[in-house]
Short mmCIF file of C-alpha atoms and ligand atoms in Angstrom, two decimals:
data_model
loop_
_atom_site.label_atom_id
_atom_site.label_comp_id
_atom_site.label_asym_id
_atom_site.label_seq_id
_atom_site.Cartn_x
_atom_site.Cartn_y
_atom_site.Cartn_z
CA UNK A 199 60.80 85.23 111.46
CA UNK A 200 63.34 87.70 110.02
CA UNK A 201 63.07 91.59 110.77
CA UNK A 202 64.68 94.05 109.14
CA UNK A 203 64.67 97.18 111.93
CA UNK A 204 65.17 101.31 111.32
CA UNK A 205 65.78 103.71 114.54
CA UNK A 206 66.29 107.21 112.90
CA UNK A 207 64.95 108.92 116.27
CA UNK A 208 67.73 111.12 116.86
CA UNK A 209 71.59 111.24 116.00
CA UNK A 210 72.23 107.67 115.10
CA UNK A 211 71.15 106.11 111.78
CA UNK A 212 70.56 102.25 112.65
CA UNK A 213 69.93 99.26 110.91
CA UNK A 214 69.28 95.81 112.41
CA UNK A 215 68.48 92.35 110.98
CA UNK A 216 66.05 90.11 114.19
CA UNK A 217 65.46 86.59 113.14
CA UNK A 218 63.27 85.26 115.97
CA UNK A 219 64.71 87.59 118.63
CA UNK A 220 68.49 86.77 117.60
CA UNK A 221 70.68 89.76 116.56
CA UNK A 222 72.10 88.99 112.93
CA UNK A 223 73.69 92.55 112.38
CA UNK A 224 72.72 96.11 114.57
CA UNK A 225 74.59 98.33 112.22
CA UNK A 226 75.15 101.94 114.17
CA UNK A 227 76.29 104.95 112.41
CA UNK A 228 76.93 107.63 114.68
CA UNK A 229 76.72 111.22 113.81
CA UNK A 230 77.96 112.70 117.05
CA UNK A 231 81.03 114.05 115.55
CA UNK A 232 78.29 116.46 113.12
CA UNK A 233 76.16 117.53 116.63
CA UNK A 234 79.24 117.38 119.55
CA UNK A 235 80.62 121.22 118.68
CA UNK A 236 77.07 122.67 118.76
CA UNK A 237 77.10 121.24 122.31
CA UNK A 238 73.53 118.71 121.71
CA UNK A 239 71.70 116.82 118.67
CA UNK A 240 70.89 119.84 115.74
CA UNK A 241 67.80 118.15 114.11
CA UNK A 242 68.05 119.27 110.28
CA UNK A 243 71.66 117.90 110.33
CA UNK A 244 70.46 114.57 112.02
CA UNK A 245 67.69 114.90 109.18
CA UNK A 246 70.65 114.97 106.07
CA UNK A 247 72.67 112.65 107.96
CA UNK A 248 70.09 109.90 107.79
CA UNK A 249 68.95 110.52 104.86
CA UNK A 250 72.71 110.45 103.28
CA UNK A 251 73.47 107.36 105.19
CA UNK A 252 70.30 105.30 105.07
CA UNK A 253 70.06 103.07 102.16
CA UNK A 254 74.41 102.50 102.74
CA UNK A 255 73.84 101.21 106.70
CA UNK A 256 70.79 99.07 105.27
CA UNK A 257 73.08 97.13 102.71
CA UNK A 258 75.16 96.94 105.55
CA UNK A 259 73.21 94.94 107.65
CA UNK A 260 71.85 92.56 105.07
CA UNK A 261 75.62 91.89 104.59
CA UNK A 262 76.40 91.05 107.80
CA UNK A 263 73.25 89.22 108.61
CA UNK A 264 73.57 87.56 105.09
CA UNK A 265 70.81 87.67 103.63
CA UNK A 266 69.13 89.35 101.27
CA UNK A 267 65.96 92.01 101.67
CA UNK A 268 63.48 89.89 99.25
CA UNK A 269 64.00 86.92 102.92
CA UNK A 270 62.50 89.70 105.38
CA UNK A 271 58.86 88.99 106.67
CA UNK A 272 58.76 91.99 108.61
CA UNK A 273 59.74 95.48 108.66
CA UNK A 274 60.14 97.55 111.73
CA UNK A 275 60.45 100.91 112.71
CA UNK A 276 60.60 103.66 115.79
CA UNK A 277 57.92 105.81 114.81
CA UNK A 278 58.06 107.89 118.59
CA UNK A 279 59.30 109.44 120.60
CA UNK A 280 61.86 111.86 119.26
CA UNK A 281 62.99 114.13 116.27
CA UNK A 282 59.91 113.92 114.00
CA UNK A 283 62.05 114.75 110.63
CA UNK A 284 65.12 112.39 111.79
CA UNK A 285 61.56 109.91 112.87
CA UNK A 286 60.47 110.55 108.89
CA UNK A 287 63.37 109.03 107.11
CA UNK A 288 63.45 106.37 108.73
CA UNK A 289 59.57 106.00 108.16
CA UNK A 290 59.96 106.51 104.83
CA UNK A 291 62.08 104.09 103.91
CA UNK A 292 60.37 101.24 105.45
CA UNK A 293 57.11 102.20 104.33
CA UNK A 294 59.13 102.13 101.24
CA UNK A 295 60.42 98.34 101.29
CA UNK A 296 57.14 97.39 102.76
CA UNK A 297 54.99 98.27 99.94
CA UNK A 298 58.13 96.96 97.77
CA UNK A 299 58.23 93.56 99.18
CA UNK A 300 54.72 93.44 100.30
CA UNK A 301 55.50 92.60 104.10
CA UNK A 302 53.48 93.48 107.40
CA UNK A 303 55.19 96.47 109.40
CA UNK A 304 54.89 96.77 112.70
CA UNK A 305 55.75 100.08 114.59
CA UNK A 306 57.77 100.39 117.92
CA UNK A 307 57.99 102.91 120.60
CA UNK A 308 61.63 103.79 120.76
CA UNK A 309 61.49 103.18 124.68
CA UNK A 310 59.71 99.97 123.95
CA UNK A 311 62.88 99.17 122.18
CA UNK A 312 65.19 100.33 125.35
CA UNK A 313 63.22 97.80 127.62
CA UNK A 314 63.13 94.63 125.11
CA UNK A 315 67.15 95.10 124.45
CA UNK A 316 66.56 92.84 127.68
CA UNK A 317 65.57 90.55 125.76
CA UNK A 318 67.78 90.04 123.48
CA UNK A 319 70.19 86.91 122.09
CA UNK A 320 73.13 86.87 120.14
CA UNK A 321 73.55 85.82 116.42
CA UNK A 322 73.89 82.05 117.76
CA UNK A 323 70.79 82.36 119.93
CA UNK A 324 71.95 82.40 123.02
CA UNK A 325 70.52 85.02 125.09
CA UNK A 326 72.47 88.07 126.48
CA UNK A 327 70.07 87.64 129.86
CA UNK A 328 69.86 84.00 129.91
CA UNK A 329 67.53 84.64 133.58
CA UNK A 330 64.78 86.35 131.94
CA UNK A 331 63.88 83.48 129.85
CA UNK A 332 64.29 81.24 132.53
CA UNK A 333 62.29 81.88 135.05
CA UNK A 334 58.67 83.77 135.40
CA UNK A 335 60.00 87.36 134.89
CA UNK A 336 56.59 89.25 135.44
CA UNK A 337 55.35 91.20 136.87
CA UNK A 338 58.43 93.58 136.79
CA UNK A 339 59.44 97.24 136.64
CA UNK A 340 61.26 99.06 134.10
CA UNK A 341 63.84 101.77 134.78
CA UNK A 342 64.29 104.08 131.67
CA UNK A 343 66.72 106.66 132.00
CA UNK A 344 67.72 108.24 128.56
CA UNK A 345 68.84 111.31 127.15
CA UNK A 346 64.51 112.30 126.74
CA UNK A 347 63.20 110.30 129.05
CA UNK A 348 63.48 109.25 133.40
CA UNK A 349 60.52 107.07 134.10
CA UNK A 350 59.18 103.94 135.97
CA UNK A 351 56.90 101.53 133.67
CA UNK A 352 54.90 98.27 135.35
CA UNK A 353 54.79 95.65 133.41
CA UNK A 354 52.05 93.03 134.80
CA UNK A 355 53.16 91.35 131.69
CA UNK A 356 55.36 91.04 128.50
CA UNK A 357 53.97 94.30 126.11
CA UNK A 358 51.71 95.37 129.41
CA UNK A 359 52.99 99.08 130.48
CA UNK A 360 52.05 101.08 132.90
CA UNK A 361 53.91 104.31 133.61
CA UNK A 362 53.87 104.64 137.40
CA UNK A 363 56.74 107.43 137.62
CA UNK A 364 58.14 109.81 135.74
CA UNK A 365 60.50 113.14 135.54
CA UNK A 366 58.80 116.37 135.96
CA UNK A 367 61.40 118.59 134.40
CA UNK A 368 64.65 117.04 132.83
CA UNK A 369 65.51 113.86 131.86
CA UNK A 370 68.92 112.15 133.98
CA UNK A 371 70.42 112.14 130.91
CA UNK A 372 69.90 115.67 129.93
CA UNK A 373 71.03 116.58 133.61
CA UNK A 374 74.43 114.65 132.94
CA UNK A 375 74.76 116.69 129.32
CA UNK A 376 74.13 120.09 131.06
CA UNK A 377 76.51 119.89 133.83
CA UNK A 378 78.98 118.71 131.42
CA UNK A 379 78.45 122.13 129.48
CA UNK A 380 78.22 124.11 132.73
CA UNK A 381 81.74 123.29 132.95
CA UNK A 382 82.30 123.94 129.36
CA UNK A 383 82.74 120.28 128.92
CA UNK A 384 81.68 118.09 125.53
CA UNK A 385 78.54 116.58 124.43
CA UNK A 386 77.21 113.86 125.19
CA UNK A 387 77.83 114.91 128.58
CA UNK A 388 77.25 111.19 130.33
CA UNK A 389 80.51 109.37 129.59
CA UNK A 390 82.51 112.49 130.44
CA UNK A 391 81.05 113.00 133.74
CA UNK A 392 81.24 109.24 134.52
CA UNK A 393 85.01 108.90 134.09
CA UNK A 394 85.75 112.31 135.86
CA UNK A 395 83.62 111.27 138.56
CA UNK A 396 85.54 108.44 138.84
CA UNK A 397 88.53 110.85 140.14
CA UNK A 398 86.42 112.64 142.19
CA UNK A 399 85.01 112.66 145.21
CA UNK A 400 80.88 112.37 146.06
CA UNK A 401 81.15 113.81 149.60
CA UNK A 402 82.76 116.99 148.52
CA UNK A 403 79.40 118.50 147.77
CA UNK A 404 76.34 117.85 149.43
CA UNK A 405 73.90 118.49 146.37
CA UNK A 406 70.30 117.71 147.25
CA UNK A 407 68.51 114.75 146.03
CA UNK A 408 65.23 115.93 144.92
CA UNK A 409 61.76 114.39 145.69
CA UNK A 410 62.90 112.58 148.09
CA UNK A 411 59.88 113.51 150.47
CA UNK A 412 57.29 113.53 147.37
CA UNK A 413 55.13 110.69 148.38
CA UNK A 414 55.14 109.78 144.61
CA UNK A 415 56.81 108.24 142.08
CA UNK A 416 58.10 111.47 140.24
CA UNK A 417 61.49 112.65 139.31
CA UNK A 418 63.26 116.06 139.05
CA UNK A 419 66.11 117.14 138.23
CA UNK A 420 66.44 120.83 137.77
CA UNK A 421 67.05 121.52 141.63
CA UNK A 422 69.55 119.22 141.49
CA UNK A 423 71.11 121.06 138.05
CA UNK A 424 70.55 124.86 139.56
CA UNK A 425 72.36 123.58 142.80
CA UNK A 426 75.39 122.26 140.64
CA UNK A 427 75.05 125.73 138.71
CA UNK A 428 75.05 127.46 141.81
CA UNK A 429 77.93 125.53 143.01
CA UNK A 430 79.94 126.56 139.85
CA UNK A 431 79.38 129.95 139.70
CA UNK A 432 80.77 130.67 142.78
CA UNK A 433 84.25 128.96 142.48
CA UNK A 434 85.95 131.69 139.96
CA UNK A 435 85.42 133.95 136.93
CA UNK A 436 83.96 133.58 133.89
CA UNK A 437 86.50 133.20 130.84
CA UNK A 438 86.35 132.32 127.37
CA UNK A 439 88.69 129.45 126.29
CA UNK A 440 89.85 129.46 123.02
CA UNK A 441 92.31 126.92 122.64
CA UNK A 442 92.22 123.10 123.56
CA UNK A 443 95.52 123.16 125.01
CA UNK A 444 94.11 125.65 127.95
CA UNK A 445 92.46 122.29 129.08
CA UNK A 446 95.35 119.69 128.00
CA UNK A 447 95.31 118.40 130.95
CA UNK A 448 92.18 116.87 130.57
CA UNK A 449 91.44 113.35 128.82
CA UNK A 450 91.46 114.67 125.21
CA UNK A 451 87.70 113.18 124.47
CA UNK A 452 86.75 116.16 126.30
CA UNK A 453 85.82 118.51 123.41
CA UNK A 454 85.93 122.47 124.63
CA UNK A 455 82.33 124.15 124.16
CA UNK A 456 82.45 127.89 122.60
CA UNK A 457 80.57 129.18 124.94
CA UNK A 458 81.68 131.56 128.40
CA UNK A 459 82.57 128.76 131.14
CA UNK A 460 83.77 129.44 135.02
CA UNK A 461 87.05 128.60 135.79
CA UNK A 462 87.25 125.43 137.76
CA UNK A 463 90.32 123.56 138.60
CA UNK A 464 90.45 119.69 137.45
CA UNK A 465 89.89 118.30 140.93
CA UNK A 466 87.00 120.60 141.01
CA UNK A 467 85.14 119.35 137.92
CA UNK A 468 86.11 115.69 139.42
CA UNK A 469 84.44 116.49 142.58
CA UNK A 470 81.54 118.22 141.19
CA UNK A 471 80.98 115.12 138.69
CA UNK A 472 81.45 112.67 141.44
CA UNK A 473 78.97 114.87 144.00
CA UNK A 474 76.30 115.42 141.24
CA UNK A 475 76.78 111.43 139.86
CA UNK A 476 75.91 110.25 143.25
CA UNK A 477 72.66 112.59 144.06
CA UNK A 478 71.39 111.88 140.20
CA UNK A 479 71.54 108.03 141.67
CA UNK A 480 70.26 108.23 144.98
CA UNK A 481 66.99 109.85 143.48
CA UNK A 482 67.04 107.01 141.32
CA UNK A 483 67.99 104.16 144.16
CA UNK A 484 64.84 106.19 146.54
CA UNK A 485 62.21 105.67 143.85
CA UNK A 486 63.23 102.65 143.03
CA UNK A 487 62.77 101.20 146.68
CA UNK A 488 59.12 102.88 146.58
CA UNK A 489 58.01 101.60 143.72
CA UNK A 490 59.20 98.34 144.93
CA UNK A 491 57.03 98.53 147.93
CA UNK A 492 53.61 99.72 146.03
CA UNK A 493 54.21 97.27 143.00
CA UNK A 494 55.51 93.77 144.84
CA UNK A 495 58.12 92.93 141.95
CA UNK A 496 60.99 90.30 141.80
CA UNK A 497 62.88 91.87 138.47
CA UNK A 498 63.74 95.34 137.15
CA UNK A 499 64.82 96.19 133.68
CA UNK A 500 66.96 98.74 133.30
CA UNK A 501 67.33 100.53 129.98
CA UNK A 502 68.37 103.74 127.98
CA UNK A 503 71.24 105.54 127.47
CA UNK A 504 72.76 106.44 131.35
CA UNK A 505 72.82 103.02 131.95
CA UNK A 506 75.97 103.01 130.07
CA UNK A 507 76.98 104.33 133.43
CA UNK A 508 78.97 101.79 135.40
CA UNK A 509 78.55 103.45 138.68
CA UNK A 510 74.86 104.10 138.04
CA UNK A 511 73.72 100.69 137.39
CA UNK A 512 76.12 99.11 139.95
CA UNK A 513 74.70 101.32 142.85
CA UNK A 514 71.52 100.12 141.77
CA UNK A 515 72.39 96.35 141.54
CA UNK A 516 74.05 96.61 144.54
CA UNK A 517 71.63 98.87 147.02
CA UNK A 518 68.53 96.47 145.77
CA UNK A 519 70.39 92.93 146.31
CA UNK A 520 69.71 93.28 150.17
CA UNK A 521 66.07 93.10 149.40
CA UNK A 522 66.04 90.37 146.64
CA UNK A 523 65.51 91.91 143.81
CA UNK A 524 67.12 91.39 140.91
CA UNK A 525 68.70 94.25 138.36
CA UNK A 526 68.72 93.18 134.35
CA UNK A 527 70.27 95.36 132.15
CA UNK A 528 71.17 95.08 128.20
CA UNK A 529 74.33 93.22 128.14
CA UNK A 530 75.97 94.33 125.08
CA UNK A 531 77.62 97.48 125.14
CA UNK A 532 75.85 98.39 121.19
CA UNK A 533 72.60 97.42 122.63
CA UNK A 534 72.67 100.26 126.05
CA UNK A 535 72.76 103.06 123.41
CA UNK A 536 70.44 103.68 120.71
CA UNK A 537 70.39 101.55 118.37
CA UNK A 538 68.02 99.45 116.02
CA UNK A 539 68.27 95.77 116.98
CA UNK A 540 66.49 96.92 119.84
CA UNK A 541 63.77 98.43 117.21
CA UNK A 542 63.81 94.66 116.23
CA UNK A 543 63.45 92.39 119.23
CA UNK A 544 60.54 94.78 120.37
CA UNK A 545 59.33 94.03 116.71
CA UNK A 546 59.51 90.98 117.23
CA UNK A 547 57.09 90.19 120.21
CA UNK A 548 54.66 92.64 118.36
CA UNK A 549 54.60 90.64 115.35
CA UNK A 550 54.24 87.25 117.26
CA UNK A 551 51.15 88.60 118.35
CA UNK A 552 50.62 89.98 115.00
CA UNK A 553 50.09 94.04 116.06
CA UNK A 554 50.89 94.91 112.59
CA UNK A 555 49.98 98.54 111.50
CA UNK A 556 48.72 99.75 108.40
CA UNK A 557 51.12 101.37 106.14
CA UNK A 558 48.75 104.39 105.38
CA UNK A 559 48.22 104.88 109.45
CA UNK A 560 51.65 104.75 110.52
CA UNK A 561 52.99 108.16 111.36
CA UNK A 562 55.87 109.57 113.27
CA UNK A 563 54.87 110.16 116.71
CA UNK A 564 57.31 112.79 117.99
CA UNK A 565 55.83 112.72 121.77
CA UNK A 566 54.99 109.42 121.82
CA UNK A 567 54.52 107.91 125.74
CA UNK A 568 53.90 104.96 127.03
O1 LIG B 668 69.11 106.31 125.04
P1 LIG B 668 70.07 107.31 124.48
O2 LIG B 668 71.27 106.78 123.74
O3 LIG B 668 69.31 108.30 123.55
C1 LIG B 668 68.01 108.72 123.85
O4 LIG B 668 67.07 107.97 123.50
O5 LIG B 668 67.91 109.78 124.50
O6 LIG B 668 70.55 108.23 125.71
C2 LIG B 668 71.41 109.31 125.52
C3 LIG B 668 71.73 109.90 126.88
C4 LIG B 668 72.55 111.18 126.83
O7 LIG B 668 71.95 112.15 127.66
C5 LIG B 668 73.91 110.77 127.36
O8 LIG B 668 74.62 111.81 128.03
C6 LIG B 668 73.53 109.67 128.31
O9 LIG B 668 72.51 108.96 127.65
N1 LIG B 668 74.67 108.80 128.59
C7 LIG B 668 75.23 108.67 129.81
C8 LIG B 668 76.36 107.83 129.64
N2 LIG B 668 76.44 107.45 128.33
C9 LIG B 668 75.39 108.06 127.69
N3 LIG B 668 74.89 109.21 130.99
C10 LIG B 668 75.65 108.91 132.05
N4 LIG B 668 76.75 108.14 131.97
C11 LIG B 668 77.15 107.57 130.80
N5 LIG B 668 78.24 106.79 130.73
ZN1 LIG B 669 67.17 106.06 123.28
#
């Protein structure tokens, strides 16, 4: 079964060609250079972007995957959770080829998507998890932690969910993004925290790690982000840089936000990313062990966009091995970030079961949960 796949959620206009859960292109055109200088994603200029780009990353992908659009059986597409006019285009267009071609669609919840990546095998077949074909895999838990979303899903079974957990403010991604900008660093905040943090120091702060006594499985993280705010306010003045070369000394990725910022020294901003990195995990890690103990599991999948993090999913790996259970993440660095083939392998176990949708009832979803 081949599967031509569309994720036009947010800022990255993706194409994918599935054929029977293999990847045969996952085409990924970024737009972050458009969105980094207003400091997060602006949604009419994802809108443009998408639609500018669409049709030129979908010839793209039939390239790659070589073949052509009149050998697709199925057509997939996020239609939820995130911006509903960057959702539309994508919408659009398959709704487009559908009625062209006269193929089944079948419509996927982006973080659907984030937990099948799992699942998915390379262009020869061979899977990128080989375990989780192996072996019974359910029941399991599922770990998303994106730049919308920080929740715990059950899955008694392959497209069972169950969300047992789940933030009650911001997301873990959004809390990396704003502490990046509280120190008047770039956007997307995640990787620039990360390889600071890797300078730094995690015991130079003692942050709290909230929820830790909620008897739940809830997140938060906006103690945690007024604590770092708090933090940062009281090292120095407020000042406006203008120039990059005030900051030279810093990896040059870093892109310098417009706005007022406090004046921190470098090994501050290390320590601070290394001090906030490690509470942002432990709340993760503490949950984790709870669910564990109410939900008897063997396997967790981890997916969405922070678990690009090395330290993130390694502390997690690492802290559960002692009580046998066993961490899967996507494998493939394309397939930890948004991106469509994702769109496709969860299109894929939809369509084996045949959960088509109707091409007059599918609609973009912008708060779509599972
Ligand atoms: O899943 P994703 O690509 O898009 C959404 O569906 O939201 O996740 C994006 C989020 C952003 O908040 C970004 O800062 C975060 O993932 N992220 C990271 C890292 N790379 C991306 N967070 C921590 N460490 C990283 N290396
Ligand atoms: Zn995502």
């Amino acid at each position: 079964m081949k599967i031509l796949a569309i994720d036009t959620s947010c800022d990255d206009t993706s194409v994918a060609i599935v054929e029977d859960g293999s990847i045969l292109s996952n085409i990924v055109s970024s737009q972050i250079e458009f969105h980094k200088e207003w400091g997060g994603v602006v949604p009419i200029i994802a809108k443009r972007n998408h639609e500018e780009r669409i049709d030129v990353v979908i010839a793209k992908a039939l390239q790659v995957a070589q073949i052509h659009m009149d050998q697709i059986d199925v057509f997939a597409v996020t239609y939820g959770p995130g911006l509903a006019i960057a959702l539309e285009i994508g919408i659009r267009k398959i709704k487009e080829l559908a009625t062209k071609y006269n193929k089944p669609i079948v419509a996927v919840n982006h973080m659907i998507g984030h937990i099948y990546a799992n699942f998915a095998k390379n262009s020869k077949g061979k899977p990128f998890n080989p375990k989780l074909f192996s072996k019974a895999v359910f029941p399991a838990i599922s770990l998303l932690i994106s730049g919308g979303h920080t929740e715990i899903i059950y899955m008694k079974n392959h497209l069972e969910f169950e969300k047992i957990g789940q933030t009650l403010d911001d997301s873990i991604g959004e809390a990396f993004d704003k502490v990046s900008n509280m120190m008047g660093l770039g956007y997307p905040g995640g990787p620039i925290i990360e390889m600071l943090a890797k300078r730094g120091s995690q015991d130079t702060y003692k942050f709290p790690i909230p929820m830790i006594n909620s008897k739940d499985l809830n997140f938060s993280y906006s103690g945690l982000k007024t604590a770092v705010l708090r933090e940062i306010q009281s090292m120095g003045t407020v000042k406006y840089p203008e120039t990059k070369e005030e900051h030279a000394e810093l990896p040059n990725r870093i892109t310098i936000s417009k706005k007022p910022i406090y004046q921190l020294t470098k090994k501050q901003m290390e320590d601070i990313s290394a001090s906030f990195q490690y509470a942002a995990t432990q709340q993760l890690i503490m949950k984790l062990r709870k669910a564990i103990n109410d939900f008897p599991i063997q396997n967790i999948l981890l997916g969405g966009g922070v678990v690009n993090n090395v330290y993130v999913r390694g502390e997690i790996r690492r802290e559960l091995r002692d009580i046998g259970v066993k961490v899967f993440y996507p494998n493939n660095k394309k397939l930890l970030s948004d991106n469509a083939a994702m769109i496709g392998i969860a299109g894929y176990y939809f369509a084996m079961r045949e959960m088509f949708t109707s091409i007059h009832a599918l609609d973009r979803n912008p708060a779509l949960s599972l």
